[in-house]
XYZ file of N, CA and C in Angstrom:
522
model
N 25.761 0.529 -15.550
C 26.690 -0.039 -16.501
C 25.950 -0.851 -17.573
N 24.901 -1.924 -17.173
C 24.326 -2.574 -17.907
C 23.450 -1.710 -18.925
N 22.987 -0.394 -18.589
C 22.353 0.694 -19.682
C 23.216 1.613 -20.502
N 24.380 1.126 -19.920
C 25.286 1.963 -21.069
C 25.084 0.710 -22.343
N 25.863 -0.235 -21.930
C 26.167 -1.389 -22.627
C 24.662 -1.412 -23.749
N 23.624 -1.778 -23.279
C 22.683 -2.247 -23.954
C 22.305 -0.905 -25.113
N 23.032 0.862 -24.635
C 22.864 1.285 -25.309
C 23.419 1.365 -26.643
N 24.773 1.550 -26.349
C 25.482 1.288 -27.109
C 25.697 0.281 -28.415
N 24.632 -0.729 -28.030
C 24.407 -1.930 -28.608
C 22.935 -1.546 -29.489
N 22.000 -0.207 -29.134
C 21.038 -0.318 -29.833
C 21.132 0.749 -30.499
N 21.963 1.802 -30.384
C 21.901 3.255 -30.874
C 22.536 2.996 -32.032
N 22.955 1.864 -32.955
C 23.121 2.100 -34.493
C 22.319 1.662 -34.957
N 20.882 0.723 -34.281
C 19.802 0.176 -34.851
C 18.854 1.440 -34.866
N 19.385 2.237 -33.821
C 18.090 3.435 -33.921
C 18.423 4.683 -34.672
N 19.780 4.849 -35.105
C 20.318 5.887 -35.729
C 20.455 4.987 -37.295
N 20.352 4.131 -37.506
C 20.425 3.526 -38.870
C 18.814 3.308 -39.653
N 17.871 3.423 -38.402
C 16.394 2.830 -38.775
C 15.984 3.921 -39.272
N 16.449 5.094 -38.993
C 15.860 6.564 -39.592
C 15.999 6.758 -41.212
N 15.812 7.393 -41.541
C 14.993 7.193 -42.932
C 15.304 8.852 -43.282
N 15.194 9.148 -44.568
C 15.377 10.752 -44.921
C 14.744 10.927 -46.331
N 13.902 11.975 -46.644
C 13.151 12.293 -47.526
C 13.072 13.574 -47.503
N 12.538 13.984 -48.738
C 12.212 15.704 -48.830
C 10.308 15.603 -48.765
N 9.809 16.660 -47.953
C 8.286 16.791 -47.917
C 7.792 17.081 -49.187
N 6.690 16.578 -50.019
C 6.467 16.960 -51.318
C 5.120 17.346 -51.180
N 4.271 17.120 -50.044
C 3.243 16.726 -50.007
C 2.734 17.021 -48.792
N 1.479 18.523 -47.961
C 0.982 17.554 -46.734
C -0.524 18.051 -47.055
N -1.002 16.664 -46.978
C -2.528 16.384 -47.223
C -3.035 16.788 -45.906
N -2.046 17.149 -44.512
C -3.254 17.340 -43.414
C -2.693 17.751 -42.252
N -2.760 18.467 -40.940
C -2.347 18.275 -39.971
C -1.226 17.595 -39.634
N -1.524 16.064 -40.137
C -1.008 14.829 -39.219
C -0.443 14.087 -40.291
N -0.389 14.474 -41.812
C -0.559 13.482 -42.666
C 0.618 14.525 -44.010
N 1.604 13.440 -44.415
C 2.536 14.267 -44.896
C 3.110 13.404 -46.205
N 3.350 13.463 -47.337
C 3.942 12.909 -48.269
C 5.922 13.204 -48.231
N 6.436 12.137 -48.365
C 7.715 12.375 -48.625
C 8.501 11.300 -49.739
N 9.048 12.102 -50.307
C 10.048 11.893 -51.355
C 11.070 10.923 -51.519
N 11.192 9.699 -51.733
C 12.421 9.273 -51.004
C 13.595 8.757 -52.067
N 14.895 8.507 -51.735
C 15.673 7.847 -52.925
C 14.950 7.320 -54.252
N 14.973 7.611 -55.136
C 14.386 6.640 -56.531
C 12.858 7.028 -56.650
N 12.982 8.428 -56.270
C 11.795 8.967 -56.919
C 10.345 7.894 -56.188
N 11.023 8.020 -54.950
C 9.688 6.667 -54.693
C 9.004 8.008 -53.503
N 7.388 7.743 -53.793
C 7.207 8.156 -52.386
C 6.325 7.959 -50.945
N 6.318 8.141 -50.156
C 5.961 7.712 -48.835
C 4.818 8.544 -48.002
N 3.592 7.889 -47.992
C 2.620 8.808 -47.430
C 3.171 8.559 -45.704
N 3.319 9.236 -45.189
C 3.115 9.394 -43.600
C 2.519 10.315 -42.655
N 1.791 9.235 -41.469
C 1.008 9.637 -40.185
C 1.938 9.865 -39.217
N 2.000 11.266 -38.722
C 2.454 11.717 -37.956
C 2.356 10.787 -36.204
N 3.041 10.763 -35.794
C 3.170 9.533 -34.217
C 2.195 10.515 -33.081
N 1.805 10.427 -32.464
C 1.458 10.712 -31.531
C 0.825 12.167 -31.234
N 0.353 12.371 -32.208
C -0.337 13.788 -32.386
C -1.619 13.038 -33.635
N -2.888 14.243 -33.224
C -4.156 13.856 -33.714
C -4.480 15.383 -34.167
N -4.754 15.500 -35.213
C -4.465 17.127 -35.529
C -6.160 17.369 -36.137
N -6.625 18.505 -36.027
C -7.873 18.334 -36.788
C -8.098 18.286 -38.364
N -9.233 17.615 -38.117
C -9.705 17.001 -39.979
C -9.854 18.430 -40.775
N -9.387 18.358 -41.833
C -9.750 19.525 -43.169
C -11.183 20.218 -42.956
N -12.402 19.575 -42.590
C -13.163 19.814 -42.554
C -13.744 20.778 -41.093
N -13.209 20.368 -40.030
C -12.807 20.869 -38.474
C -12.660 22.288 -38.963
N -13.106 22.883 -37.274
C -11.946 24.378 -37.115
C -10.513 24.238 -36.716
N -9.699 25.112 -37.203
C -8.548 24.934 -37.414
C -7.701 23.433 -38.159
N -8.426 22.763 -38.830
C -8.016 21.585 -39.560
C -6.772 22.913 -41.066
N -7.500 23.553 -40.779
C -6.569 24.296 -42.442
C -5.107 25.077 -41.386
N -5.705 25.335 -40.001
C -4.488 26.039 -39.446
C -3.607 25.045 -39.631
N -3.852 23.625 -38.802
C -3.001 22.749 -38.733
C -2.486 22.473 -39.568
N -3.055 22.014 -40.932
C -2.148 21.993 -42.100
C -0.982 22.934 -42.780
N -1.531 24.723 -42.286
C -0.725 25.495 -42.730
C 0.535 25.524 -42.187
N 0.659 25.376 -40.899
C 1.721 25.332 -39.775
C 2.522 24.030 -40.312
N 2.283 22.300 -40.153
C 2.643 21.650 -41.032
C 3.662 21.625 -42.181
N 2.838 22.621 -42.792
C 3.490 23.330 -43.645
C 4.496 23.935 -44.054
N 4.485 24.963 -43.071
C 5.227 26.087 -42.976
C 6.451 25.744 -42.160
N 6.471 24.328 -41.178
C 7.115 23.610 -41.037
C 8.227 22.717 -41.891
N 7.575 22.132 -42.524
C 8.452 20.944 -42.996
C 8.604 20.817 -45.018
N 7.387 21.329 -45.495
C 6.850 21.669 -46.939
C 8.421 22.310 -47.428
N 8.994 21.267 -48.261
C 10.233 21.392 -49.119
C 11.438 21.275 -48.346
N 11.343 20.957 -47.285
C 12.730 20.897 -46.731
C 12.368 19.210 -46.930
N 14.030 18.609 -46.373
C 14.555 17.571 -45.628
C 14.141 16.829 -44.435
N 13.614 15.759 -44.236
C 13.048 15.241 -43.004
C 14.030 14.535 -42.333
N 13.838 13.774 -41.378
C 14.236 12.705 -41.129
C 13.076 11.668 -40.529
N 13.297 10.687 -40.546
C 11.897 10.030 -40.062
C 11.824 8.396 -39.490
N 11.471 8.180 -38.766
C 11.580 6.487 -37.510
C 9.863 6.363 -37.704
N 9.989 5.126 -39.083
C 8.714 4.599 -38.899
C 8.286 3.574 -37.292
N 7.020 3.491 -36.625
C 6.829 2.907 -35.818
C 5.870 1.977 -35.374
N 4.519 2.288 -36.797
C 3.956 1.242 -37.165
C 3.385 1.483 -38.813
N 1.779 0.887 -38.684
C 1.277 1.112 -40.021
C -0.181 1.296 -39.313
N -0.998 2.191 -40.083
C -2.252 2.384 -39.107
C -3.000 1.706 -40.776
N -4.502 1.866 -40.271
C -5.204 0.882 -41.024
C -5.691 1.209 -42.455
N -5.314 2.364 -42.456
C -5.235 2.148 -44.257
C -3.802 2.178 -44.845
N -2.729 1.560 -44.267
C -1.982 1.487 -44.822
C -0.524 2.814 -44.942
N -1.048 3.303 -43.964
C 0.149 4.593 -44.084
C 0.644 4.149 -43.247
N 2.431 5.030 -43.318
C 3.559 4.636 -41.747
C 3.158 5.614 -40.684
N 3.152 5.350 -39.606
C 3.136 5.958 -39.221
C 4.545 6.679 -38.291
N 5.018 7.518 -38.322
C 6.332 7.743 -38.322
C 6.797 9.185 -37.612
N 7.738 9.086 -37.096
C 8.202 10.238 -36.137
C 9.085 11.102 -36.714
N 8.770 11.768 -37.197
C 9.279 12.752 -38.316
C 10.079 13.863 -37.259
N 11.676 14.428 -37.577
C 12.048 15.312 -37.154
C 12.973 16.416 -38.295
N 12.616 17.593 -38.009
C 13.447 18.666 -38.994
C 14.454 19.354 -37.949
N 14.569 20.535 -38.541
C 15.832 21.323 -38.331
C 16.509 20.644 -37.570
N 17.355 19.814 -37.617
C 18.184 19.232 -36.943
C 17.808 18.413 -35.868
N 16.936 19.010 -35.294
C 16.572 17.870 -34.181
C 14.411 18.353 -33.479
N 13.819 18.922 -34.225
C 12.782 19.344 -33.910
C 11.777 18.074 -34.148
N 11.037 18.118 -33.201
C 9.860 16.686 -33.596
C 8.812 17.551 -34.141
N 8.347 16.903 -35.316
C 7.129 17.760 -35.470
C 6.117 17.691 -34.905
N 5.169 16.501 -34.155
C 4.465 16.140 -33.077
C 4.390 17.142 -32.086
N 5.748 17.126 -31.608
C 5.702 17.791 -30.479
C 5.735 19.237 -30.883
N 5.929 20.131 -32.133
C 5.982 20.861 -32.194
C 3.821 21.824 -32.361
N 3.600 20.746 -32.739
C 2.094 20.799 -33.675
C 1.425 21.190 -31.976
N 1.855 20.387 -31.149
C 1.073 20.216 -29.567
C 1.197 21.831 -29.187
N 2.378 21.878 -28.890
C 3.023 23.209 -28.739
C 2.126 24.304 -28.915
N 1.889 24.300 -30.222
C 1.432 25.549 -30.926
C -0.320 25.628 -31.040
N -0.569 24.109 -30.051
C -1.698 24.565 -30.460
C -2.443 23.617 -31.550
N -2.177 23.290 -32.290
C -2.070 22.614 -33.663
C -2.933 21.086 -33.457
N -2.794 20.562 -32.269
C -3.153 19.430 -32.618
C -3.199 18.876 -31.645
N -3.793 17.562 -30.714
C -4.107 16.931 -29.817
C -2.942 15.709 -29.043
N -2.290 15.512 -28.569
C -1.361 14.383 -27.817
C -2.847 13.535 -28.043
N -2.209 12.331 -29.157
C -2.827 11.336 -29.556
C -3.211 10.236 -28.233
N -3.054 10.180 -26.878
C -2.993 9.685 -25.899
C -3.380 7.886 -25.899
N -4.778 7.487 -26.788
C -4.565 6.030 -27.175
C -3.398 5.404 -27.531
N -2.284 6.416 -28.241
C -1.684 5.586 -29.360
C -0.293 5.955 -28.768
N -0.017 6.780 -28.024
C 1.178 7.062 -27.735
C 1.682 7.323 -25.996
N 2.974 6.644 -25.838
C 3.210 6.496 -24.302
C 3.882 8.108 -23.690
N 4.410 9.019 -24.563
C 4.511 10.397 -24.087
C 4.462 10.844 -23.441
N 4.154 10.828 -22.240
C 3.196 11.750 -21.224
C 3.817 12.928 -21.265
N 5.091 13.632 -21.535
C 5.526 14.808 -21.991
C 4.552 15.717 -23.128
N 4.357 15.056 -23.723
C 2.975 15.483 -24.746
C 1.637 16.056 -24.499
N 1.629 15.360 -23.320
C 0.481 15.964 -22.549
C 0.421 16.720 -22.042
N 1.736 16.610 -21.666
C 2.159 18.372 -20.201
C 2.392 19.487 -21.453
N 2.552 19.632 -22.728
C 2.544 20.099 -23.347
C 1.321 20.795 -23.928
N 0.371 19.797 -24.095
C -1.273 19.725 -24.660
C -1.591 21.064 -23.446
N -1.655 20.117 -22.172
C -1.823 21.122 -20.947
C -1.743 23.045 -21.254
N -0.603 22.670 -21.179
C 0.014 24.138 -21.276
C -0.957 24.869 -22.077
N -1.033 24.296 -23.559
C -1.272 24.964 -24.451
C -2.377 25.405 -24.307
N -3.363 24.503 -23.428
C -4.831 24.543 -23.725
C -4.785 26.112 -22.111
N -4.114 25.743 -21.462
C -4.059 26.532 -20.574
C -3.868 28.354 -20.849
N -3.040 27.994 -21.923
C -2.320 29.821 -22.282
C -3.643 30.044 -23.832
N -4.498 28.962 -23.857
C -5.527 29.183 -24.886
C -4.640 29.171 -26.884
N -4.151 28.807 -26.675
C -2.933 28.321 -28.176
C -3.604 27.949 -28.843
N -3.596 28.827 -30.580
C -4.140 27.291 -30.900
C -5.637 27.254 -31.422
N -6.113 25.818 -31.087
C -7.042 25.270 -31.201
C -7.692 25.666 -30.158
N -6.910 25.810 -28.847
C -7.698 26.187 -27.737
C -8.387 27.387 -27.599
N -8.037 28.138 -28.704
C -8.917 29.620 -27.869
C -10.550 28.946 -28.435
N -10.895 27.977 -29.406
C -12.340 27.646 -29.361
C -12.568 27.093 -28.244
N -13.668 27.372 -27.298
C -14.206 27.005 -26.152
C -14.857 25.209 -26.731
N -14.970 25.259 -27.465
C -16.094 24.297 -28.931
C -14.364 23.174 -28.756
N -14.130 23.365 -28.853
C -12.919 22.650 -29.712
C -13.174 20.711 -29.496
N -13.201 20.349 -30.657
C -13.865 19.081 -30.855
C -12.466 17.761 -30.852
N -12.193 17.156 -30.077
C -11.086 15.807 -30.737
C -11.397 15.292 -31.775
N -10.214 15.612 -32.868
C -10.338 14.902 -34.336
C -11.485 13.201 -33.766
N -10.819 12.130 -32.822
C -11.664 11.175 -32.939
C -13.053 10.979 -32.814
N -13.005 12.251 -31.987
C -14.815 12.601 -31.873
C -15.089 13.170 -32.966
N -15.154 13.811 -34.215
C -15.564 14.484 -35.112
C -15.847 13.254 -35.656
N -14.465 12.280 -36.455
C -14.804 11.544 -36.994
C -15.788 10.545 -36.088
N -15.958 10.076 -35.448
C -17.052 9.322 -34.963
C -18.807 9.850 -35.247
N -18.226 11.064 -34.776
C -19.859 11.979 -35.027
C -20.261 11.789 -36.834
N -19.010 12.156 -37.382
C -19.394 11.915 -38.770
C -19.874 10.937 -39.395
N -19.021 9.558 -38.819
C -19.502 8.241 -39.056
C -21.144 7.866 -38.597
N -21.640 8.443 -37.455
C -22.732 8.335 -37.345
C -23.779 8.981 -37.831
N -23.713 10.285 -38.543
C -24.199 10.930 -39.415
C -24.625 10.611 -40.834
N -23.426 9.938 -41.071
C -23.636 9.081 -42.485
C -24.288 7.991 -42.201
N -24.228 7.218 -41.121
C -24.770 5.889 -40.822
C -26.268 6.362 -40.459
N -26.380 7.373 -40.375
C -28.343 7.533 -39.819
C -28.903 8.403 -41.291
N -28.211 8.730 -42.333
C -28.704 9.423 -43.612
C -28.876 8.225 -44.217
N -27.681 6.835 -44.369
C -28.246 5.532 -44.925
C -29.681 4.873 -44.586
N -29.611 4.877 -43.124
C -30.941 4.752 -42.537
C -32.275 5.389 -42.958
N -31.841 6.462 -42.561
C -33.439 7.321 -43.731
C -33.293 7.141 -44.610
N -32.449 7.533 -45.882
C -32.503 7.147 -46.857
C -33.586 5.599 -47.040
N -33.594 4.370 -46.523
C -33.824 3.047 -46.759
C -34.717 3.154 -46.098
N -35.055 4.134 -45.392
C -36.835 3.936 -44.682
C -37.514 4.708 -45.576
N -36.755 5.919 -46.496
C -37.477 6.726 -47.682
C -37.573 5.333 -49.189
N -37.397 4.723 -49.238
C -37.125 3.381 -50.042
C -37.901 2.702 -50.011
N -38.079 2.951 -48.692
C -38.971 1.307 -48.108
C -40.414 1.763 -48.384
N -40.992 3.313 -47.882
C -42.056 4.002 -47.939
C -42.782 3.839 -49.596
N -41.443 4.052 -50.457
C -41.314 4.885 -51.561
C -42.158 3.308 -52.724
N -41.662 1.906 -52.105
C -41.595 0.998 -52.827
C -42.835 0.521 -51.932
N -43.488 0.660 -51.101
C -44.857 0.537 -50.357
C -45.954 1.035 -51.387
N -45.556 1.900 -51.415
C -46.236 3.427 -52.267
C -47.269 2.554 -53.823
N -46.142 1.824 -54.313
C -45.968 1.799 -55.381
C -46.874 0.439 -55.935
């Protein structure tokens, strides 16, 4: 009784907090521009999915699917935080009731963000996928977006390094 009550009491905060835009825009996998009243518009990070970088294998699948998803239709969308450069990050659903998260997992598309999200349905999903080879999964290779970017970050961080030991040599030299 007490979970009816308390629902009842939150389901116009959660059906009012949703938000609606047209997709104008997806820069990525995980990462989507939308349109909103007054010509204003709204970059958003997809919730709980980690999709691969542009640069990745299958980073262009993920985007196409994305795409082919949501690109000119109608969203709906429950921001849930802000990640650190400043985008929402937000739970975007189409055709009436489809999550795109969960749809991206599904297909293959993209990783159950597991740091960032309490889901565990997402995972049994990830599972599957990686299981029936979907996807991202048929690469045996297949890299987590956070590991790429990390690897990358350290890549650049050891070219600064040489670079400044080629500097250091260079101004010895001299």
């Amino acid at each position: 009784m007490k979970r009816l009550m308390l629902m009842s009491l939150l389901f116009p905060a959660i059906l009012f907090s949703q938000t609606s835009g047209k997709v104008i825009k997806v820069s990525d996998g995980d990462t989507i521009t939308i349109l909103l009243k007054g010509n204003k518009q709204k970059k958003l990070r997809l919730a709980d999915v980690d999709c691969p970088e542009n640069g990745q294998a299958f980073g262009k699948n993920a985007k196409q699917f994305t795409s082919g998803q949501v690109f000119g239709k109608t969203v709906k969308f429950t921001e849930t935080s802000t990640d650190r450069y400043g985008r929402s990050i937000a739970k975007v659903y189409y055709d009436k009731d489809k999550y795109l998260s969960k749809e991206l997992i599904k297909a293959g598309m993209g990783w159950w963000y597991f740091s960032y999200s309490k889901d565990n349905s997402l995972g049994k999903l990830q599972q599957k996928a990686q299981q029936n080879k979907i996807g991202l999964w048929q690469d045996v290779h297949a890299m987590a977006p956070w590991d790429y970017r990390k690897m990358k970050r350290e890549q650049s961080k050891n070219k600064k390094i040489e670079a400044s030991k080629a500097q250091t040599k260079t101004n010895k030299a001299v």
